[in-house]
Coordinates of C-alpha atoms in Angstrom, one line a residue:
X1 CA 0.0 0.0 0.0
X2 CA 1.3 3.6 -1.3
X3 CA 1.1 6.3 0.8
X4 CA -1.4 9.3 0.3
X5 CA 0.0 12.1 -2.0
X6 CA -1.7 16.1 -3.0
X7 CA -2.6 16.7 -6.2
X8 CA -0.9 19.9 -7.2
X9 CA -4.3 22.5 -7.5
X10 CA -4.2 24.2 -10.5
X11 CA -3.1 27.3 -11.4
X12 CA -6.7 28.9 -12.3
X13 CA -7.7 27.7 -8.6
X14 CA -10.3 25.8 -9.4
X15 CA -12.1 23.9 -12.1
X16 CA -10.5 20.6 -11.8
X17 CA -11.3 17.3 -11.2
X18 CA -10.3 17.1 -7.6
X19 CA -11.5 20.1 -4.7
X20 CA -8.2 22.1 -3.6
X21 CA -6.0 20.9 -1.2
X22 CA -7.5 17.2 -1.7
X23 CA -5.4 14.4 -1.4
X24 CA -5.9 10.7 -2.9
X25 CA -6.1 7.7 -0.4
X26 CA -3.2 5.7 0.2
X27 CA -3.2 3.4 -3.5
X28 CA -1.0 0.7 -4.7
X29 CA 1.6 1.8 -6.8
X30 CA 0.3 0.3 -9.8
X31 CA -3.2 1.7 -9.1
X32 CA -2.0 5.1 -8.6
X33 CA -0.2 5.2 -11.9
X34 CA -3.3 4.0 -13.6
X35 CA -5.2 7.0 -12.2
X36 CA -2.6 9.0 -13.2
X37 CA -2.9 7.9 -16.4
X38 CA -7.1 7.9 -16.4
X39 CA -6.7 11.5 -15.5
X40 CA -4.4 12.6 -17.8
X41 CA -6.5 11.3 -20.9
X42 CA -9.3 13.0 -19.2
X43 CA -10.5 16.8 -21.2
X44 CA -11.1 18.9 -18.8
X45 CA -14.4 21.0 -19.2
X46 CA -12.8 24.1 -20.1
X47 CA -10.3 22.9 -22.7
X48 CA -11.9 21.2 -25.5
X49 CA -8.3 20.8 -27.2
X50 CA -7.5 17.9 -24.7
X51 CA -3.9 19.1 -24.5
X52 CA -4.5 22.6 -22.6
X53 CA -5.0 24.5 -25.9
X54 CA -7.7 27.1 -26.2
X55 CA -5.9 28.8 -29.6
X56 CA -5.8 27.6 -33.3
X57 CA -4.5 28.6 -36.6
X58 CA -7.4 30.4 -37.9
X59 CA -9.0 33.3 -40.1
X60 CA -11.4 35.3 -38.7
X61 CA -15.2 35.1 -39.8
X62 CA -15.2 38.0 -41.7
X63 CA -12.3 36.8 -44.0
X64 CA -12.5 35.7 -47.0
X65 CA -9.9 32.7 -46.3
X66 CA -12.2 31.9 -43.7
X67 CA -14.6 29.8 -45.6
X68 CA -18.1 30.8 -43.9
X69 CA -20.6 31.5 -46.1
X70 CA -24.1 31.9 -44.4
X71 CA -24.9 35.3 -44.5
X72 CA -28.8 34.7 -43.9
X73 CA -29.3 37.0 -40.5
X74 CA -27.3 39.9 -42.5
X75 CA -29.7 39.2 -45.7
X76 CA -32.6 39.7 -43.6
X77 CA -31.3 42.8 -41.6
X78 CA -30.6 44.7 -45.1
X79 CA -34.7 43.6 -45.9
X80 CA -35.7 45.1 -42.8
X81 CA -33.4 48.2 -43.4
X82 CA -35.0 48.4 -47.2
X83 CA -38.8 47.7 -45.8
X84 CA -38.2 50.7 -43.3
X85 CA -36.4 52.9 -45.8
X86 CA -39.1 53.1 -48.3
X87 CA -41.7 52.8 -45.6
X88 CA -40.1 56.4 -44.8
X89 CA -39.9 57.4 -48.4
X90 CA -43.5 56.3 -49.3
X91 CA -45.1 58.1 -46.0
X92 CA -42.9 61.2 -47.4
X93 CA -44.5 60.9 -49.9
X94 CA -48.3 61.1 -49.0
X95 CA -47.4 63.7 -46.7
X96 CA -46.3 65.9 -49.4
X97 CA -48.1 65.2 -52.4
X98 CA -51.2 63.0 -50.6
X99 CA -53.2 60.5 -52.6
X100 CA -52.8 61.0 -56.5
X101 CA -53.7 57.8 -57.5
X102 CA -57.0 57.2 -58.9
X103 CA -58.2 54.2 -61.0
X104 CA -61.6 54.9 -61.1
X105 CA -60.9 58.2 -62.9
X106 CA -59.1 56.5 -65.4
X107 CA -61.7 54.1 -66.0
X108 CA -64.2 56.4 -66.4
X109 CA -61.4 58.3 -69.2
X110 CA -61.9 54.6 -70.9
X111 CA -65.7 54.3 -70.6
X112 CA -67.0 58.3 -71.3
X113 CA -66.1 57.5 -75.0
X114 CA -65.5 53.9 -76.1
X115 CA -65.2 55.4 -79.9
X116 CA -62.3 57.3 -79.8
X117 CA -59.8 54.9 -79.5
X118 CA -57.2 55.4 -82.4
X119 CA -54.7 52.8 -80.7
X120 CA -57.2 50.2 -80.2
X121 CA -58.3 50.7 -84.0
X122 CA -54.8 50.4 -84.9
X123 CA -53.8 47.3 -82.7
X124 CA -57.1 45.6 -84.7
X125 CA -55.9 46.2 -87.8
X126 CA -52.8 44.6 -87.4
X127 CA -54.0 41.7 -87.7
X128 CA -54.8 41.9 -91.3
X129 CA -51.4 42.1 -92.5
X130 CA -50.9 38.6 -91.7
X131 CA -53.5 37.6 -94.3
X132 CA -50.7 38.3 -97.0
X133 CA -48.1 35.7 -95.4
X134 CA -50.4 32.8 -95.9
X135 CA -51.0 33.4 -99.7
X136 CA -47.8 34.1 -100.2
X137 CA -46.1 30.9 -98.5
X138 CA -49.4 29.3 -101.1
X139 CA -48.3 31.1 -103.8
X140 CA -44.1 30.1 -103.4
X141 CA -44.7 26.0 -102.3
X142 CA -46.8 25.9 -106.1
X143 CA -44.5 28.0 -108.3
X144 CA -41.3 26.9 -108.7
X145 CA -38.0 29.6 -109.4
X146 CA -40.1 32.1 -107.7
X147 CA -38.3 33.2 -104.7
X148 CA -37.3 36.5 -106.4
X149 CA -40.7 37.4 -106.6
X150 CA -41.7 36.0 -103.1
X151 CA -38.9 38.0 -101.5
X152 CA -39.9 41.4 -102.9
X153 CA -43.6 40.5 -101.6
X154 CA -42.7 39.6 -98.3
X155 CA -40.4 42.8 -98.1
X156 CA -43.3 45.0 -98.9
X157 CA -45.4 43.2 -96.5
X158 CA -43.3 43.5 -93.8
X159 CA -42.3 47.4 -94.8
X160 CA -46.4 48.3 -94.3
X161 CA -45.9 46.0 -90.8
X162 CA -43.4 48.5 -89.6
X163 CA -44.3 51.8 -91.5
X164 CA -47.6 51.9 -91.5
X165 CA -48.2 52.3 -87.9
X166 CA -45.3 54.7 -87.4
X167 CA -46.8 57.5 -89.7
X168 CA -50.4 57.1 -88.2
X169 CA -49.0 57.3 -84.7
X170 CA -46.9 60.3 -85.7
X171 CA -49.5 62.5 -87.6
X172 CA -52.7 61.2 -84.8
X173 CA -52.4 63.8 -82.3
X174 CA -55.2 61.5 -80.9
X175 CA -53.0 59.1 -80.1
X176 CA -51.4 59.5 -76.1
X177 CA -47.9 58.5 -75.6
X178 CA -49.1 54.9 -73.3
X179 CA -51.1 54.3 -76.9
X180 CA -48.9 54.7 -79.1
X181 CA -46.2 52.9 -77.7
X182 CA -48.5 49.4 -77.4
X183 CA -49.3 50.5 -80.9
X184 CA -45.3 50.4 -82.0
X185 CA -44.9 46.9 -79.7
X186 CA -47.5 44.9 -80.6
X187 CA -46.7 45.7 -84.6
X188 CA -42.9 44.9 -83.6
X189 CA -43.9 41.5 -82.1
X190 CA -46.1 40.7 -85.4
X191 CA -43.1 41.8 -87.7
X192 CA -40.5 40.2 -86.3
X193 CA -43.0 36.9 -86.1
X194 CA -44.0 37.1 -90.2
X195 CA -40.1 37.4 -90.6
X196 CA -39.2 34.3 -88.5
X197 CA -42.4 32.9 -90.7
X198 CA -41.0 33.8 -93.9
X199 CA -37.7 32.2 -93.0
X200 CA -38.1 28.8 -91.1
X201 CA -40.9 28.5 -94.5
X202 CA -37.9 29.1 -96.8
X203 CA -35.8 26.5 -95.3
X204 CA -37.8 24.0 -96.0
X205 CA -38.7 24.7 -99.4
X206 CA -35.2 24.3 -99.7
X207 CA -34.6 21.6 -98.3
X208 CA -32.7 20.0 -95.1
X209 CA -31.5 23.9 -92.9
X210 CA -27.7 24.7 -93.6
X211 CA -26.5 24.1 -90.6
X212 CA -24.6 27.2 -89.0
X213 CA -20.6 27.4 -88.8
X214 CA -20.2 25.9 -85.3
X215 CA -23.2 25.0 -84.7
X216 CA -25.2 21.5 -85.2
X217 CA -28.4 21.7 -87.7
X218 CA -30.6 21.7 -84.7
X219 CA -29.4 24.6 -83.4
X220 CA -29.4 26.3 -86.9
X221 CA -33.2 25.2 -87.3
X222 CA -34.9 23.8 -83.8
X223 CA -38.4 23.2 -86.0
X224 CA -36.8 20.7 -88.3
X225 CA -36.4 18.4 -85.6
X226 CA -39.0 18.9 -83.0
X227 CA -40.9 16.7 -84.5
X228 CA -38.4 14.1 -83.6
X229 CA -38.7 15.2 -79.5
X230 CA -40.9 13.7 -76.9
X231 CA -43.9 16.7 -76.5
X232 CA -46.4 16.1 -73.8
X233 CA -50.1 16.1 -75.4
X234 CA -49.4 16.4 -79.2
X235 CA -49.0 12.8 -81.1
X236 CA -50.2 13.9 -85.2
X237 CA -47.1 16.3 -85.9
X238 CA -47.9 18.8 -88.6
X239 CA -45.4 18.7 -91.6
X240 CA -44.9 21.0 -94.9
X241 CA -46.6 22.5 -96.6
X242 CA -50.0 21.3 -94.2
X243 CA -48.6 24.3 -92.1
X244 CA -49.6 26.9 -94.4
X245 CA -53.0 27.6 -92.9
X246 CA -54.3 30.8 -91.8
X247 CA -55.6 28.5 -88.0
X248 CA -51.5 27.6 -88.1
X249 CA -50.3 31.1 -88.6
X250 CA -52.8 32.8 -86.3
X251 CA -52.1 30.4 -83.4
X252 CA -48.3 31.3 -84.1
X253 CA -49.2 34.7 -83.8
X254 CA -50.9 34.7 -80.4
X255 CA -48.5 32.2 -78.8
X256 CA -45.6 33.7 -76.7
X257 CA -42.9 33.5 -79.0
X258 CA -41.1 34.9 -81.6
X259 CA -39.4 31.8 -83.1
X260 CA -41.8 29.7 -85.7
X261 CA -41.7 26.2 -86.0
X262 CA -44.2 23.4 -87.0
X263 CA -44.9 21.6 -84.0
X264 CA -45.0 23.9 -80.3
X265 CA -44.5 21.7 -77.7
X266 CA -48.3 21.8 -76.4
X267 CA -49.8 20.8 -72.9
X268 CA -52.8 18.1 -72.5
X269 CA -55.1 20.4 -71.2
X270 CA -55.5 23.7 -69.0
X271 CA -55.2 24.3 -65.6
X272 CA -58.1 27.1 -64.4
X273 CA -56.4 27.8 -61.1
X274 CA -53.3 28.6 -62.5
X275 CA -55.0 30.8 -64.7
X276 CA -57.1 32.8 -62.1
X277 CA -54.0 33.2 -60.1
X278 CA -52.1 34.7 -63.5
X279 CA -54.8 37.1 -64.2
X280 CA -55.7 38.5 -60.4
X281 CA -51.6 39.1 -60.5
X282 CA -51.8 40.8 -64.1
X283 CA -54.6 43.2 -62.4
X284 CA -53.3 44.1 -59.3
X285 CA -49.7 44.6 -60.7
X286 CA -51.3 46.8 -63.6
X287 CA -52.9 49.1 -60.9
X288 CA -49.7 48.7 -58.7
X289 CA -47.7 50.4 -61.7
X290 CA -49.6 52.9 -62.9
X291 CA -49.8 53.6 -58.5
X292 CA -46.3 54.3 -58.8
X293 CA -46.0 56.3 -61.7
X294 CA -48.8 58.3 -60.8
X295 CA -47.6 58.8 -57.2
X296 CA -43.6 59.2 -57.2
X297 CA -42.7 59.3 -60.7
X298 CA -45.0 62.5 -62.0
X299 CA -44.2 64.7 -59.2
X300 CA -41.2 64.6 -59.2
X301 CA -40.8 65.2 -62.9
X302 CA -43.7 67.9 -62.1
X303 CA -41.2 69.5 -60.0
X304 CA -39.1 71.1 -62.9
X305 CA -40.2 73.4 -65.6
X306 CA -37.1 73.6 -67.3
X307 CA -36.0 71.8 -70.2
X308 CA -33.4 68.8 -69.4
X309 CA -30.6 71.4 -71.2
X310 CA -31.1 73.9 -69.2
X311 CA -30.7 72.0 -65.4
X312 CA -27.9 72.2 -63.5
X313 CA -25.8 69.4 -63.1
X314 CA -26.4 68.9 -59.1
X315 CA -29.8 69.3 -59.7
X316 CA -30.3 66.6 -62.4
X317 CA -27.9 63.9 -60.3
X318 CA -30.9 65.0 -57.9
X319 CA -33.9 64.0 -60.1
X320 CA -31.8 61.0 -61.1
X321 CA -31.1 59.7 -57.7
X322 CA -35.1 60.2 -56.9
X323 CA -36.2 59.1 -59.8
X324 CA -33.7 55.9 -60.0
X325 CA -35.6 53.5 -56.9
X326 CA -39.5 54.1 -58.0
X327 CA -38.8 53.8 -61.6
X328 CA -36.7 50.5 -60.7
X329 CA -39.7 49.4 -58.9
X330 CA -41.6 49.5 -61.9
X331 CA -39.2 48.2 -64.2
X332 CA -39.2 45.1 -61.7
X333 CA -42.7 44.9 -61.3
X334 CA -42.6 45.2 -65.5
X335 CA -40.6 42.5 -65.8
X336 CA -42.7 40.3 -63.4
X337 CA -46.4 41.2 -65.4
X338 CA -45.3 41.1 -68.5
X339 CA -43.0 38.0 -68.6
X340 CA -44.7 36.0 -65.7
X341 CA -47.9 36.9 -65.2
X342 CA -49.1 38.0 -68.6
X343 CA -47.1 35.4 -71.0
X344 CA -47.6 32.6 -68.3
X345 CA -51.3 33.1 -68.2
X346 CA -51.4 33.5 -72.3
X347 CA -49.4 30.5 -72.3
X348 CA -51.5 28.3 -70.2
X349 CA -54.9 29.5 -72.3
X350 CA -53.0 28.0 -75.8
X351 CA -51.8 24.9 -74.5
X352 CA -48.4 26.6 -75.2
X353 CA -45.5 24.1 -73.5
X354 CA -42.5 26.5 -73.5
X355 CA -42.3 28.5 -70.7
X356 CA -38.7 29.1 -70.8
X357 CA -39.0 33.4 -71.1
X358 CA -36.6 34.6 -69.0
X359 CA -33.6 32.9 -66.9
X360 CA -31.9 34.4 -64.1
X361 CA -30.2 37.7 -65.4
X362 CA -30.4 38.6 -62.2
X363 CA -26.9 36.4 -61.3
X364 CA -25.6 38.1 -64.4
X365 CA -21.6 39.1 -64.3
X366 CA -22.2 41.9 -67.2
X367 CA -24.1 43.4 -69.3
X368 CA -24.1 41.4 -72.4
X369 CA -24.9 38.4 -70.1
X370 CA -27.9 40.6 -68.9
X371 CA -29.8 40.8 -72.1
X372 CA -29.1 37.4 -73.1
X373 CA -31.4 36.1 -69.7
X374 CA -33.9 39.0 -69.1
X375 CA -35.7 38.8 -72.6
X376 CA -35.4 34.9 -73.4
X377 CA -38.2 35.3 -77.2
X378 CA -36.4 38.0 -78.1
X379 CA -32.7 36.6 -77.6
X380 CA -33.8 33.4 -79.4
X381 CA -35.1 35.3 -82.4
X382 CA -32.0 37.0 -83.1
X383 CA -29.9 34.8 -82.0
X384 CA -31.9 32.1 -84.7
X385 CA -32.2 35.2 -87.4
X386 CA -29.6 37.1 -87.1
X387 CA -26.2 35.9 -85.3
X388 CA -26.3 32.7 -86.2
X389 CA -26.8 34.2 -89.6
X390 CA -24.3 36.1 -89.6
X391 CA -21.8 33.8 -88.3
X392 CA -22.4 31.4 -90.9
X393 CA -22.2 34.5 -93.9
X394 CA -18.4 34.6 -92.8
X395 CA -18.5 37.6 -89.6
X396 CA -16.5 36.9 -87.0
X397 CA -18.2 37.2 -83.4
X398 CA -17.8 40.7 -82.7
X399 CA -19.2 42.1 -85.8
X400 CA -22.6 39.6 -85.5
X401 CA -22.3 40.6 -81.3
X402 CA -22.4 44.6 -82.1
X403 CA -25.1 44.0 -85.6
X404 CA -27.4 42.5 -82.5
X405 CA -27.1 45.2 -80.7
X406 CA -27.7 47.7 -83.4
X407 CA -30.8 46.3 -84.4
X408 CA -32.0 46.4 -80.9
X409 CA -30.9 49.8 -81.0
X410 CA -33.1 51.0 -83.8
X411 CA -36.1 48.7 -82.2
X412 CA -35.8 50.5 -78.7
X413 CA -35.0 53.8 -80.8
X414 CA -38.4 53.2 -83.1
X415 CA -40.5 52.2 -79.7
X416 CA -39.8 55.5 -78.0
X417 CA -38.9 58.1 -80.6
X418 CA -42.5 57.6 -82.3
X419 CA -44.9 58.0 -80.1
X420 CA -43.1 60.9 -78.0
X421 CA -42.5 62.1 -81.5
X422 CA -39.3 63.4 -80.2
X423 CA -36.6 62.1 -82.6
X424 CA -33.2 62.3 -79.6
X425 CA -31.2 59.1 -80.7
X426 CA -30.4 58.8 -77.2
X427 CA -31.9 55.6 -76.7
X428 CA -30.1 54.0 -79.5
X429 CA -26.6 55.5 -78.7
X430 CA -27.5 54.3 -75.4
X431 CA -27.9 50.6 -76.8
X432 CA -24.9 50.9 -79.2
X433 CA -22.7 51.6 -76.4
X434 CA -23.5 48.0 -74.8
X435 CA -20.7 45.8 -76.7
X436 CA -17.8 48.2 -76.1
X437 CA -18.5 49.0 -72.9
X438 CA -19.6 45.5 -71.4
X439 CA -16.0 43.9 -72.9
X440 CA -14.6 46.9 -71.0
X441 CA -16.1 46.0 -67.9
X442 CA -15.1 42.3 -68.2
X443 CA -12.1 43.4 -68.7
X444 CA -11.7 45.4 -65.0
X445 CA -14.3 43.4 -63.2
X446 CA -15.9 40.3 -63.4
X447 CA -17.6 37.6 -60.9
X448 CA -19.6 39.5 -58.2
X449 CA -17.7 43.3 -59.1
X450 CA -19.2 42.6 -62.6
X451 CA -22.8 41.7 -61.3
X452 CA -22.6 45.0 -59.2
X453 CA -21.5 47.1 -61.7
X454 CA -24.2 45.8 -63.9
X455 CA -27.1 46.2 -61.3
X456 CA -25.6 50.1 -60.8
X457 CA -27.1 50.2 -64.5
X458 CA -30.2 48.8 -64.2
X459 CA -31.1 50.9 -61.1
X460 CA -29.5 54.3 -62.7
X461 CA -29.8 54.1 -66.4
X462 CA -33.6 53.8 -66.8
X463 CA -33.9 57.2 -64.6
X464 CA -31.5 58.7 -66.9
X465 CA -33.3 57.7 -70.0
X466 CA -36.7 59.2 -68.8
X467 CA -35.6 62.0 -68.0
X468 CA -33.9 62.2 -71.6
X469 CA -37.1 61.3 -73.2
X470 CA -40.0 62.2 -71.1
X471 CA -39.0 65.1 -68.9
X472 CA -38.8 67.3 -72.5
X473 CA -42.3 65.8 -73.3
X474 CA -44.2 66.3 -70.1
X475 CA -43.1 70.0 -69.7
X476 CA -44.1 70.8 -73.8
X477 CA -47.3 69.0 -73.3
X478 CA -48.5 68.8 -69.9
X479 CA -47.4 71.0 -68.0
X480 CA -51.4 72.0 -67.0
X481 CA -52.4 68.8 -67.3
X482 CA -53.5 66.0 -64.8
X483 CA -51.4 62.9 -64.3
X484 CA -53.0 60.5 -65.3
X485 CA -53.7 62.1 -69.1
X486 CA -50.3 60.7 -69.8
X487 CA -51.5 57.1 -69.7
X488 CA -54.8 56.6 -71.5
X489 CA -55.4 55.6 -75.3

């Protein structure tokens, strides 16, 4: 038998496994070197290092080396912070301006005289000019060698399309600027549909599609082969010329897409609910926008009688910065109604299976990337038409890249110019500028700096290009006027 021995207490006085000052019993040698032992492979509850380590090698949260990602309490602080900022701004707001929105006074603008609607008229007719592409797909499958011929008819067809409108939206000083504009898109949309009509007809008069330099014949014509690909509620696949039907052209027509082919991937049937809940959002959003317009964006246009060449430089950085988060509001809320709710619900009432019409450009890392996600019909279409095109004509990449852009350029340019009838180029410029400036900015940023810098012109280059565009033509036309005369037909 060993005699007793202390523990040594240790040196932060307490916390240990034994009290202070405690001795063990008198132990056998061997026993008392296996307690030692015991104790010593022991953690203590303060040192969870097991060696009497309480320090790593480590980075701190913060750090980018330090590998922690979840971010999820600071995401919802920065909501809170944005709730309660424009809580602030919109309570500003009715305390200096009060209640300007009113929808029943623009309904009863609609209903006091249901006959003089010149843009309605116009968006009717449109329709008719789509008569022509039938007969003359007819008239080119029966004659043979006359493609010349066919070409010059479907020019002139599609010059009325885009002329047509222009000069009765121009000289109708009926028409409002909310008017003509839906006059200018929805004859857009039908153009660039007869020309994708014309063309995907073409190829197969001649044939099997050229396939595109770099690309597979597939990509060069997707309607070739969709008849080969597995389409939920459509077994009879429509082949040419059994396509040339005014029913097959008109269905092509209201369908949400610019792209013709044959077969559409088409659902079995339609689901009602979905439906209801796609329209309720089409009419609250509607209201929401023209809410926003009426209450933020109009005053505070309102608020200068000066033409845009005349401001001072601090005070139009002013107009921008107040203009820049209601009119982004709207531009989100846009994008939301027009290419969820309104082409979802459109889609759903034609069966229509491709519901592919936008991906996220939010996540994009530049500009270029941007308007290749936001606007998925009308990247397709020239992308199909006109790229691809131009790729396989001999242009290299840039050239094809900035003849997109251009084209886009003279659409946006046609859209606005026409019905302000204000002819500023500003828009287009704007446009043109996209190519050389988003390889610039891959260039010096890229990743998440890239995706900033391209949010920075989303929120301030709309506010810029209203006040461009419609500050000049509120203050030469309605200056005296109510707000809400600026958005009825």
């Amino acid at each position: 038998m060993g005699e007793g021995r202390c523990f040594p207490t240790p040196p932060d006085g307490g916390g240990g496994l034994l009290p202070r000052g405690c001795c063990t019993p008198a132990l056998p040698d061997g026993s008392l070197r296996a307690a030692r032992a015991g104790l010593a492979g022991r953690v203590l509850p303060h040192d969870s290092s097991g060696g009497g380590r309480c320090h790593t090698l480590c980075e701190s949260l913060l750090s980018y080396g330090s590998g922690f990602n979840n971010f999820q309490g600071i995401f919802n602080w920065s909501v809170v912070l944005l709730v309660l900022t424009h809580v602030h701004m919109s309570l500003e707001n009715f305390i200096r301006y009060g209640l300007l929105f009113d929808p029943v006074k623009i309904i009863s603008v609609f209903l006091k005289d249901p006959y003089k609607w010149p843009a309605v008229y116009l968006i009717a007719a449109s329709v008719l000019f789509a008569l022509p592409a039938v007969f003359i797909e007819r008239y080119l499958r029966k004659v043979r060698g006359s493609e010349s011929i066919g070409l010059v008819l479907q020019s002139v067809n599609l010059l009325l399309l885009v002329t047509f409108p222009a000069v009765m939206v121009y000289r109708m000083q009926a028409i409002t600027p909310a008017g003509g504009l839906l006059t200018m898109f929805v004859y857009i949309i039908i153009a660039l549909k007869l020309f994708s009509y014309y063309q995907v007809n073409r190829w197969y008069r001649e044939g099997t599609p050229r396939p595109v330099r770099g690309t597979s014949r597939m990509q060069a014509d997707p309607s070739a082969h969709q008849s080969r690909r597995n389409e939920r509620g459509q077994s009879k696949q429509i082949v040419y010329p059994m396509n040339l039907k005014v029913k097959d052209l008109y269905y092509f027509l209201l369908a949400p897409t610019l792209c013709y082919q044959l077969n559409f991937p088409r659902q079995k049937n339609c689901r009602q609910g979905y439906i209801i809940r796609r329209f309720i959002e089409m009419i609250f959003l509607f209201h929401l926008m023209l809410g926003l317009i009426q209450q933020w964006i109009v005053p505070n246009i309102h608020k200068s009688m000066k033409p845009i060449n005349e401001i001072e430089s601090t005070l139009l950085t002013e107009y921008i910065l107040k203009l820049a988060v209601p009119n982004h509001f709207i531009w989100l809320i846009f994008f939301y109604w027009y290419f969820h709710s309104c082409l979802n619900c459109l889609a759903e009432l034609l069966r229509f299976g491709d519901r592919q019409f936008y991906l996220d450009w939010w996540n994009a890392d530049s500009v270029l990337q941007f308007w290749s996600r936001w606007n998925i019909p009308a990247h397709k279409w020239l992308d199909r038409h006109v790229y691809r095109p131009l790729l396989h004509h001999g242009y290299d990449k840039w050239q094809a890249r900035m003849t997109v852009f251009l084209l886009s350029a003279c659409f946006y340019e046609y859209l606005i110019a026409i019905p302000l009838k204000m002819f500023r180029f500003w828009m287009f410029f704007a446009m043109a500028a996209q190519v050389p400036l988003a390889c610039l900015m891959k260039r010096l940023f890229g990743g998440n700096f890239g995706n900033i810098f391209m949010w920075i012109s989303l929120v301030l280059g709309p506010p810029l290009m209203m006040l461009l565009y419609f500050h000049d033509y509120y203050i030469q036309h309605h200056r005296k006027d109510s707000s809400w005369r600026l958005f009825f037909f």
